[in-house]
Structure formats: structure tokens, C-alpha cells
Amino acid sequence: MTPMNPTRRDTLKAALLGGATALLPVRLDAAPAPAFQPAPIRWIDGAAPAVHMGQTFGVAWPRGVLKRNTALAVRNADGADIPAQTWTTASWPDGSIKWSAHAIPADVAPAGLIVTRGRATAPARAVKVTETTDAVVIDVGDLRWEIGRTGPALVRSASQSGRLVLGAVSLVGSVKSDPLHGEPMSFAGEIEKVTIEQRGPVRAVVRIEGRHAMADRRWLPFTVRLYAYAGSAALRIVHSFVFDGNPGRDFLASLGVQASVPMRGVLHDRHVRIATDGQMFAEGVRPLTGLRRDPGRAFRDAQVAGRATPPLATMAPAVRDTLERIPAWGDFRLEQPNANGWQLTKRTAPGQGWIDADEGARAPGLAYVGGPDGGVAIGQRYFWQRHPTALHIDGADGDAARLTAWLWSPEAPAMDLRPYHGAMGMEGFAAQNEGLSVTYEDYEPGWDDASGIARTSELTLWALSATPDTVTLAQMAKAQATPPQLMASPEHLHAAHVFGDWGLPDRSTPNRTAIENQLDNLIDFYAGEVDRRSWYGFWNHGDIMHTYDIDRHRWRYDIGGFAWDNSELSPDLWLWYSVLRTGNAQAFRFAEAMTRHTGEVDVYHGGRFAGMGTRHGVQHWSDSSKQPRVSNASYRRIFYYLTADERVGDLMRDLLTSDQTLQQVEIGRKVPGAKKSVLPTGTIEMTFGTTWCPLAAAWLTEWERTGDSRWRDRIVAGLDSIGRLPHGWMTGSAPFDLASGRFIDQNRGIRLSHLNAVFGAVEVSSELIRLLDVPRYRTAWLDYCRWYNAPQAEYLAKFGAPFGPRNLREAHSRLTAYVAHETQDATLAARAAGEFLSGDAGLGTWPSDPRHTEGHVTEWPGVSTNASAQWGLAAIQCLALIREALDRSTIQSPEALGKRRLGDAGRD
């Protein structure tokens, strides 16, 4: 509605919009649906695991195959029903099911499963959720969990058959005002809101939100989800917190999850178990083994096995009469200060000396304390990868032990999130551009701020009716350190036509074999570099480095934008598309760790940069370029749909209105000599590929998840208005009206950027063109795909000067492949194959480099992660779109492709 007294800005805005704010009709029909096919489900590791604590997995379905609310069942290879819980996570535009999610009980582990039509079977002992005025109660068989609605205890208690085995479970931590000196000040979590997200019968999910309290300060907002599965004595804990402190004054000294464990019985019937990468640490609080006098084999065997010892009257008198002279060990510490070393110590009581008990390299992260009639275990995923971590047991010789999983150990130096350098004279843009020129760092004082970043951790808590044997504990430790995962088969996912253009592995010709081998080699190489270079630590785990330094023979960890990659050029997408087409366990877990990192640490979850991500840098938050290209929902969607992970679902939903942040956060503020036009209020400058496409991915996901047409309409507004621009996608960017979601035509010329299409624009455009009938956008996108990599003479004949530089030609070959496939143009397909095999501004030449040895980077010139990621995406999409053209191309020394030299991706 036009204001009654329009201002000059209102008039200008209406003129720029040209009255085209009404949405065009959208055709949402599709080709006839294929016949229904059940979905084969497989373990990503191949074989069924010995132990798992319950499974959730996602299945994609072709458009139109499953009507809304179609009942789905899970069955084993023999056709027998498996207890399951099913829900829809996404729908097609016609309302049919696009993605379903399925949960099965703990330790149901057949080698083969299918999801098919039919009514789901409930477990014999279903998970039940009941509510009281101040608590939520989850019953899993004889196990009852009581979850608080207020106060500090996330879990107030757990009991087995009415017998209390677990007391309060709370969030704890401490902070210092100086990283090296002073006493830490303690704080604890306080619940503000509790939401029941699922009620069974196979799994229940409770979401708890709150903040940590310290005197009159409430800070460090947290979200904790508790997952209970039928048949499991475990409660899965997904713990997320946002650092909203002042990095210059708030130095976290510890952060953890602490459980109170009732301790009953005599001290020699109390057990401590700590998993290691060697022998299980299995001891009694008061040991009966190794004594000078023998209590009797029955006593020694029982204590080692975790059973109750025989009646005391049957113990050898020499020991029975002197039990009080045997020290009782109340406190235990497993510290993992780095990725390659842990130490286990114990002491009898506070004020007494610590005794070294064991040491090793990489502990899996599980500890247990209890007795023959019950106890508690806690496991921490990524224990050694996210150092400095610890597992502490305190007071095992008293009435209640404290079992604490420390996400940041109190024994470690305090967390230091301050910027790594000062202003260095770069207060003005001119000096900042000089810094960018020499170190590749986009710096501005005050923008290298860690306040607002987040971290999600995964833990498992067991309330047990007895002390497990060491074999069972070892299996539990393995299952929580490397969780088993079910996944729909790549063939089924591919047949559903989800996530754009990709195909299954194909080694039917020499050229395809060479490319497939290199795709595998790249995954192996970067997964190997994570370990060889120890890309680990609480804030670092999950990311990879950007570029290699051939002079120092190490990655450029301390050089501006060449250090941590922060999703630059979409390694997240490369890994997830590799997972889709192969189901490979290494690729899955590599991509999962990256998703956990990049969606949390590299993105702001509060404050002035909320919804933005940070460009690659020495610290994950150090670069002053804050952009949606990093917070990109495209990097989270695949993981979300494959696993139905609620936390990642939250992260994508948080991005729905992040375009509003761009009114205060200027992305292109340092461009030398840039002329910035005055735009109407509520209008911002927006690039198509690095800004709008990441936002469109969030809107697409919300539309699929909820059916809310507002988000569809917002996407259509953007698609249609891009298509109406005189040069369409080749315009590069335009003013964007935040209210209508439309771009404004200012009759701009062509402006090509080598970055515009490499942050998920290719993938999301392919999806949107399939889902929505917006002909103008399809034409604009095909034009961009045709002309970005076009030969200079052809381009000049079409558009005239200037031609300008083209970077990432190899990566952009997939754009040429797309238009070739869509138009069935064999000449364009041949051009795309040549571009892909060129090595131009990408991975480099095809011949092997003799200096590459055993997977290590030793003297490779200019190894660039972002180029590797773009090569991987180009390979996957070219294999799907122009296989025959690739077959007709010449690859020099294809048998050596796996060891070819890597080149630099160029400056962004």
C-alpha cells in the first residue's frame, strides 16, 4: 500500500520496483510419478554393529510416489517388521512425501533393512512420555528419566525398576577474567524452556533451553536435546552453546556436563571403568588385587568382572581383618590435553597426592562409576579430536560420586578467544586493502570478534542396573566414539531426483575410472591431512586448511585468508555429494564433522552479525568479511535430510531472516574506488550467487519442511526478478527489496565474478528450476552457464568488450555441462569436457608429480583446498551430465591421475 504522504525515498522505491511486486503464477506440476520402490537401507560401515543406542535415518522419495500421510514401515531382509517410528521431514510441491525420517530401537541391527509402505510396528516396550507440573518423565522399559522444567538439573534423576541409579545431571563451568592468573568463577546452567519434540513409541526427544548463571549474570545460552530410544539404557545428549561473552575479559576455564551417582555398598564392591585405546582401566575403589595377602580368587575375579564379591565371611582373614588399611581411591582424572596423548591419574582424597595410573594416545572418551547394583557411564564423542577434554570421577568413596564429562577441561589453560593481532595501523580502508593485498586477510578493527559463535557437542549418558563387563563397555565406548549410522542406498537416493545433478560411481570407461579414482583419492588425501596435520581442537575440529605453503612445507595456518577454510568454495558440498553417490563411511564422517563445525563455529548465532558466516582466516572468526556464503543452508541440508538432525534443522531455520542483517553489515565495504548508490530504505545491494542463493536454500528448506508458501513465494519473487533484468544472471548483483524479495532493475551492465557460482548456486539453481516453473530464471541461468566460460572471440562477438579475466575455469566447466545437457548441445558438451580437463585455475595438470610421496604434501606447489572442492563438484556433475563427452576427451597419463600436481585456485 502506498503511504498517504509518500516521501522521496518511497517514490524512488516504487519507481525502481516498476510495479512488479505481484508474484507470477507458479506451475507446480511434474512428470508422471514412477512406480513405488522400497528403499534399501544399509550401515555406512558395511556390517551391522555389535552395539548401537538407537538409530535415526532419512529416506528420499520420488515426486508424487507417496501421498501425504502414507504409512511407512521398516522391515528386515526376510520381510519381518522392525519396530519403527516414522515422520515426514520434507514434501514435494504437490504435497507428496519427499523425505521421511525413521527411528528404530537400540541394538536392532540386521544387516539389511528396507523402508516400504505399511503400518509401522511399535516396540514391545514403547517409549512413553508423561508430564507433571514441573517435570517431564520418559519411561523406557524399567528405566525412568525425570527431566526438570526449571532449575539447574537437566535430568533430575534416573531409576531402574524404582531403584535410584542416577542423581542430578547439570551443566557446569567456570570463567576467568585473565587467561593465566586468578581464580576461576563457577557457573551452572539454568533452564528457561522445555519442549517435548517427540513422544515415542521408538524415540522421545526433549529440547531444553536456558542460560548459564553466575551471581547476577546470565550468559552462554544453551540448547540441549535429550534423546531416549526404546531398548536402550542410554540418553543421547546433544549440547549446544553460544559464546556471548567479551573475548577480552571472559576466558572460559571449564565447561562440562556433570552427573551425580549414588554410591552404595562396601568400597571394594564399587567399580571404576575408563575406556582407553589400550586395555580397559577396570579397578575397584578399594582394590583387592595385587595385595601382599590374597583375599581369595573368587573375590579378585568378582571385582575385576564388576560383580558383587562373595560374603565377607568367606574372605581370607588376613585381608578381611585389615580392609581398612587398604587405601580407597575416591578421585580419578582422564585428561586429553592434545590429540595424541592422554594421562590417567587417581588419588585417595582431596589434599592427597595424585598417582599416575596409565597413559596412552587417543582415549575414546567413556567413563563409568557404580557398583554391582547400578551405576552410570558417560561418553563424549570426538573426545581426543576436540581437546582439551577430560573425564573426572570425584568422591567414589562417598555417598555420591560426581561423574563429569569436560568439554573444556579445568586442568587446561583457559580458553582464549581474543583476536590474534592488533590494528597494526589498519584503522582506515586504504591500509586495510594493503593488508588484504599482502596477507589475503580482510581486516577491520572490532570485526574479528568471537562473540556469537557456537559449538555443538554429542554425549551419551547411561543409567545402568549393574556394572557392565569390560567387553560390553568397550563396545559402548566404540559406539559413542564412532556412532553407527544407517543410510538409504545411493541408488535409491539418486532415483528420487533430490539435490540436483549427480550420479552414481561409474568406472565403465578408462576416463570415468580415472576421474572416479581421483575423487576417491581426494577424500583419502584430505581425511589423511586432518590427521597428519592434527587439525583438531575444540574450536578447530571439522575444518580444513585453505592453502599450502611450499617454502615452509606446511599449510598456511598463520597467513590471513590462507589459513582455515571456513567453507570457502564449498568443500562441505563436495563431501556431501560424495556421500550421496557412494555411501562411503569415511566421507560421511568427514562431512559430518565439517557440518558440525562450519554451521556452528564459522557462523554467528547472536549479536550484530547474527546469521552471517566469516570468511576464511587464521581464526575462524578473525576475518572482517561476514557473509551468507558461509552460513549457507546448502551446506547443512544434505546432512539434515539424511539424519533428521534437529540441531542442524535449527541452524537452517535461524537463517530465514538473516537477509535483514545485511542492512547493518556491509559486505563490500573495502572495495577500492567503489561507487555506492543511494538505495531506498529497506533495500540492500545483493549478489545473486554468494548471497541470494544461500538465502534461497534456507527458504527452500523451510518451504519443504513446513509447506508454508510464504517461503516459496519469496523464492519465486527472486527468481522472476533476476530473470527480468536485461542481462539476467550475468548482472551479478542488484538492489534487493527486503519486503517483497524482488531485485530492482537499474539497467546495469554485465558484471561477472568467479565466486558467484561456487557457493552452492549451481546446486540450488538446479533444484529450483526442477521445482518451480519460472521460465525467465531458467533462461537467465542457462545464459550465465553458457557464457561464463565461453571462448573470448565468441563472447566478444555476442556482447562486445570488455571480456575481463576468468578464474576457476575448471570449476565452471560444470556450468557449461549443465547448459549442454539441458539443451542437448554436443558442441557445448565437448567444450565442457575440455574445460574440466584443462586444469585451468583449478587443480592443475594431469601428469603425476614425482615429488608426491605416500599421500603427504611434501613439495607440491600451491595445494589449494577450495580448488580441490570445486574440482570434486565439477567432476561429480560432469560425470552426471556429459559422460560421453568426457569419454571422447584425452586425459594425459590417466593411470597417474591420483597423484597429479595440484595448483592454486586464485584470489577471491
CSV table of C-alpha atoms in Angstrom, one decimal, residues 307-472:
chain,number,residue,atom,x,y,z
A,307,ARG,CA,30.2,-58.4,40.1
A,308,ALA,CA,29.4,-58.4,43.8
A,309,THR,CA,32.1,-60.1,45.8
A,310,PRO,CA,31.1,-63.2,47.9
A,311,PRO,CA,30.1,-62.8,51.6
A,312,LEU,CA,32.8,-61.1,53.6
A,313,ALA,CA,32.9,-64.0,56.0
A,314,THR,CA,34.4,-66.1,53.2
A,315,MET,CA,37.3,-63.7,52.6
A,316,ALA,CA,40.8,-64.7,53.8
A,317,PRO,CA,41.1,-63.4,57.3
A,318,ALA,CA,44.5,-61.8,56.6
A,319,VAL,CA,42.7,-59.4,54.2
A,320,ARG,CA,39.3,-59.2,55.8
A,321,ASP,CA,40.6,-58.1,59.1
A,322,THR,CA,42.8,-55.4,57.5
A,323,LEU,CA,40.5,-54.0,54.8
A,324,GLU,CA,40.6,-50.5,56.5
A,325,ARG,CA,44.3,-50.5,55.9
A,326,ILE,CA,43.9,-50.7,52.1
A,327,PRO,CA,43.7,-47.2,50.5
A,328,ALA,CA,40.4,-46.3,48.9
A,329,TRP,CA,40.7,-44.3,45.7
A,330,GLY,CA,38.0,-41.7,45.5
A,331,ASP,CA,39.1,-39.4,42.6
A,332,PHE,CA,40.1,-40.2,39.0
A,333,ARG,CA,41.2,-38.0,36.2
A,334,LEU,CA,41.5,-38.8,32.5
A,335,GLU,CA,43.0,-35.8,30.7
A,336,GLN,CA,43.3,-35.5,26.9
A,337,PRO,CA,45.2,-32.2,26.5
A,338,ASN,CA,46.0,-32.8,22.9
A,339,ALA,CA,45.1,-35.2,20.0
A,340,ASN,CA,48.0,-37.6,20.7
A,341,GLY,CA,48.3,-38.1,24.4
A,342,TRP,CA,46.2,-38.8,27.4
A,343,GLN,CA,47.1,-39.3,31.1
A,344,LEU,CA,45.1,-41.1,33.8
A,345,THR,CA,45.7,-40.3,37.4
A,346,LYS,CA,44.0,-41.0,40.7
A,347,ARG,CA,44.1,-40.0,44.4
A,348,THR,CA,42.6,-41.2,47.6
A,349,ALA,CA,41.1,-37.9,48.7
A,350,PRO,CA,41.3,-34.1,48.2
A,351,GLY,CA,44.5,-32.8,49.8
A,352,GLN,CA,46.4,-36.0,49.0
A,353,GLY,CA,48.8,-36.6,46.1
A,354,TRP,CA,47.9,-37.7,42.6
A,355,ILE,CA,49.3,-41.1,41.4
A,356,ASP,CA,50.0,-41.8,37.8
A,357,ALA,CA,47.8,-44.8,36.7
A,358,ASP,CA,48.1,-45.0,32.9
A,359,GLU,CA,48.8,-43.1,29.7
A,360,GLY,CA,48.2,-43.5,26.0
A,361,ALA,CA,47.5,-41.7,22.8
A,362,ARG,CA,43.8,-41.3,22.0
A,363,ALA,CA,41.1,-42.2,24.5
A,364,PRO,CA,37.6,-43.0,23.1
A,365,GLY,CA,36.0,-40.9,25.9
A,366,LEU,CA,33.9,-43.1,28.2
A,367,ALA,CA,33.9,-43.5,32.0
A,368,TYR,CA,31.8,-45.5,34.4
A,369,VAL,CA,31.3,-45.4,38.2
A,370,GLY,CA,29.0,-47.6,40.2
A,371,GLY,CA,28.6,-51.0,41.8
A,372,PRO,CA,27.0,-54.4,41.2
A,373,ASP,CA,23.5,-53.0,41.7
A,374,GLY,CA,23.8,-50.0,39.4
A,375,GLY,CA,25.9,-47.2,38.1
A,376,VAL,CA,26.3,-44.5,35.5
A,377,ALA,CA,28.5,-44.2,32.4
A,378,ILE,CA,29.1,-41.1,30.3
A,379,GLY,CA,30.6,-41.0,26.8
A,380,GLN,CA,31.8,-38.0,24.9
A,381,ARG,CA,32.1,-38.1,21.1
A,382,TYR,CA,35.2,-36.5,19.5
A,383,PHE,CA,36.9,-36.8,22.8
A,384,TRP,CA,40.5,-36.6,21.6
A,385,GLN,CA,39.6,-34.7,18.4
A,386,ARG,CA,38.1,-31.8,20.5
A,387,HIS,CA,40.9,-31.5,23.1
A,388,PRO,CA,41.4,-30.3,25.8
A,389,THR,CA,38.8,-32.7,27.2
A,390,ALA,CA,38.6,-34.7,30.4
A,391,LEU,CA,36.6,-37.3,32.3
A,392,HIS,CA,36.6,-36.9,36.0
A,393,ILE,CA,35.3,-39.1,38.8
A,394,ASP,CA,35.2,-37.5,42.3
A,395,GLY,CA,34.0,-38.9,45.6
A,396,ALA,CA,33.6,-42.5,44.5
A,397,ASP,CA,34.3,-43.5,48.2
A,398,GLY,CA,31.5,-41.3,49.5
A,399,ASP,CA,27.7,-41.4,49.3
A,400,ALA,CA,27.6,-39.9,45.9
A,401,ALA,CA,30.2,-39.7,43.2
A,402,ARG,CA,30.4,-36.9,40.7
A,403,LEU,CA,31.0,-38.0,37.1
A,404,THR,CA,31.9,-35.2,34.8
A,405,ALA,CA,32.5,-35.0,31.0
A,406,TRP,CA,34.5,-31.9,30.5
A,407,LEU,CA,34.1,-30.4,27.0
A,408,TRP,CA,36.9,-28.0,28.1
A,409,SER,CA,39.0,-29.4,30.9
A,410,PRO,CA,39.6,-27.3,34.1
A,411,GLU,CA,43.1,-28.6,34.1
A,412,ALA,CA,43.8,-27.0,30.7
A,413,PRO,CA,44.8,-23.3,30.1
A,414,ALA,CA,41.7,-21.1,29.9
A,415,MET,CA,40.0,-20.6,26.5
A,416,ASP,CA,41.4,-17.6,24.8
A,417,LEU,CA,39.2,-16.1,22.0
A,418,ARG,CA,40.9,-12.8,21.7
A,419,PRO,CA,41.9,-11.5,18.2
A,420,TYR,CA,45.3,-12.8,17.2
A,421,HIS,CA,46.7,-9.4,16.2
A,422,GLY,CA,46.1,-5.7,16.9
A,423,ALA,CA,45.1,-3.0,14.4
A,424,MET,CA,48.7,-2.6,13.1
A,425,GLY,CA,47.9,0.8,11.7
A,426,MET,CA,44.9,-0.5,9.7
A,427,GLU,CA,42.2,1.8,11.0
A,428,GLY,CA,41.4,3.1,7.5
A,429,PHE,CA,40.2,1.3,4.4
A,430,ALA,CA,43.3,2.2,2.4
A,431,ALA,CA,45.6,0.4,4.9
A,432,GLN,CA,43.2,-2.5,5.2
A,433,ASN,CA,43.3,-3.0,1.5
A,434,GLU,CA,47.1,-3.0,1.7
A,435,GLY,CA,46.8,-5.8,4.4
A,436,LEU,CA,44.5,-7.7,2.2
A,437,SER,CA,46.9,-7.4,-0.7
A,438,VAL,CA,49.8,-8.9,1.2
A,439,THR,CA,48.3,-11.4,3.7
A,440,TYR,CA,44.9,-12.1,2.0
A,441,GLU,CA,43.2,-11.1,5.2
A,442,ASP,CA,40.1,-8.8,5.1
A,443,TYR,CA,40.7,-6.9,8.4
A,444,GLU,CA,38.8,-4.2,10.2
A,445,PRO,CA,39.2,-3.4,13.9
A,446,GLY,CA,36.5,-4.8,16.0
A,447,TRP,CA,35.1,-7.1,13.4
A,448,ASP,CA,37.4,-10.0,14.4
A,449,ASP,CA,35.0,-10.8,17.2
A,450,ALA,CA,34.3,-14.3,18.6
A,451,SER,CA,31.2,-13.3,20.5
A,452,GLY,CA,28.2,-15.1,18.9
A,453,ILE,CA,30.0,-18.2,17.7
A,454,ALA,CA,28.7,-21.6,18.9
A,455,ARG,CA,29.7,-25.2,19.4
A,456,THR,CA,27.6,-28.4,19.5
A,457,SER,CA,28.9,-31.5,21.3
A,458,GLU,CA,27.4,-35.0,21.5
A,459,LEU,CA,27.4,-37.1,24.6
A,460,THR,CA,25.8,-40.3,25.8
A,461,LEU,CA,24.6,-41.0,29.4
A,462,TRP,CA,23.8,-44.5,30.6
A,463,ALA,CA,21.8,-45.3,33.7
A,464,LEU,CA,22.7,-49.0,34.3
A,465,SER,CA,21.3,-51.6,36.6
A,466,ALA,CA,24.7,-53.3,37.1
A,467,THR,CA,28.4,-52.8,36.2
A,468,PRO,CA,28.8,-53.9,32.6
A,469,ASP,CA,31.6,-56.4,31.8
A,470,THR,CA,34.6,-54.9,30.0
A,471,VAL,CA,33.7,-56.3,26.6
A,472,THR,CA,30.3,-54.5,26.8
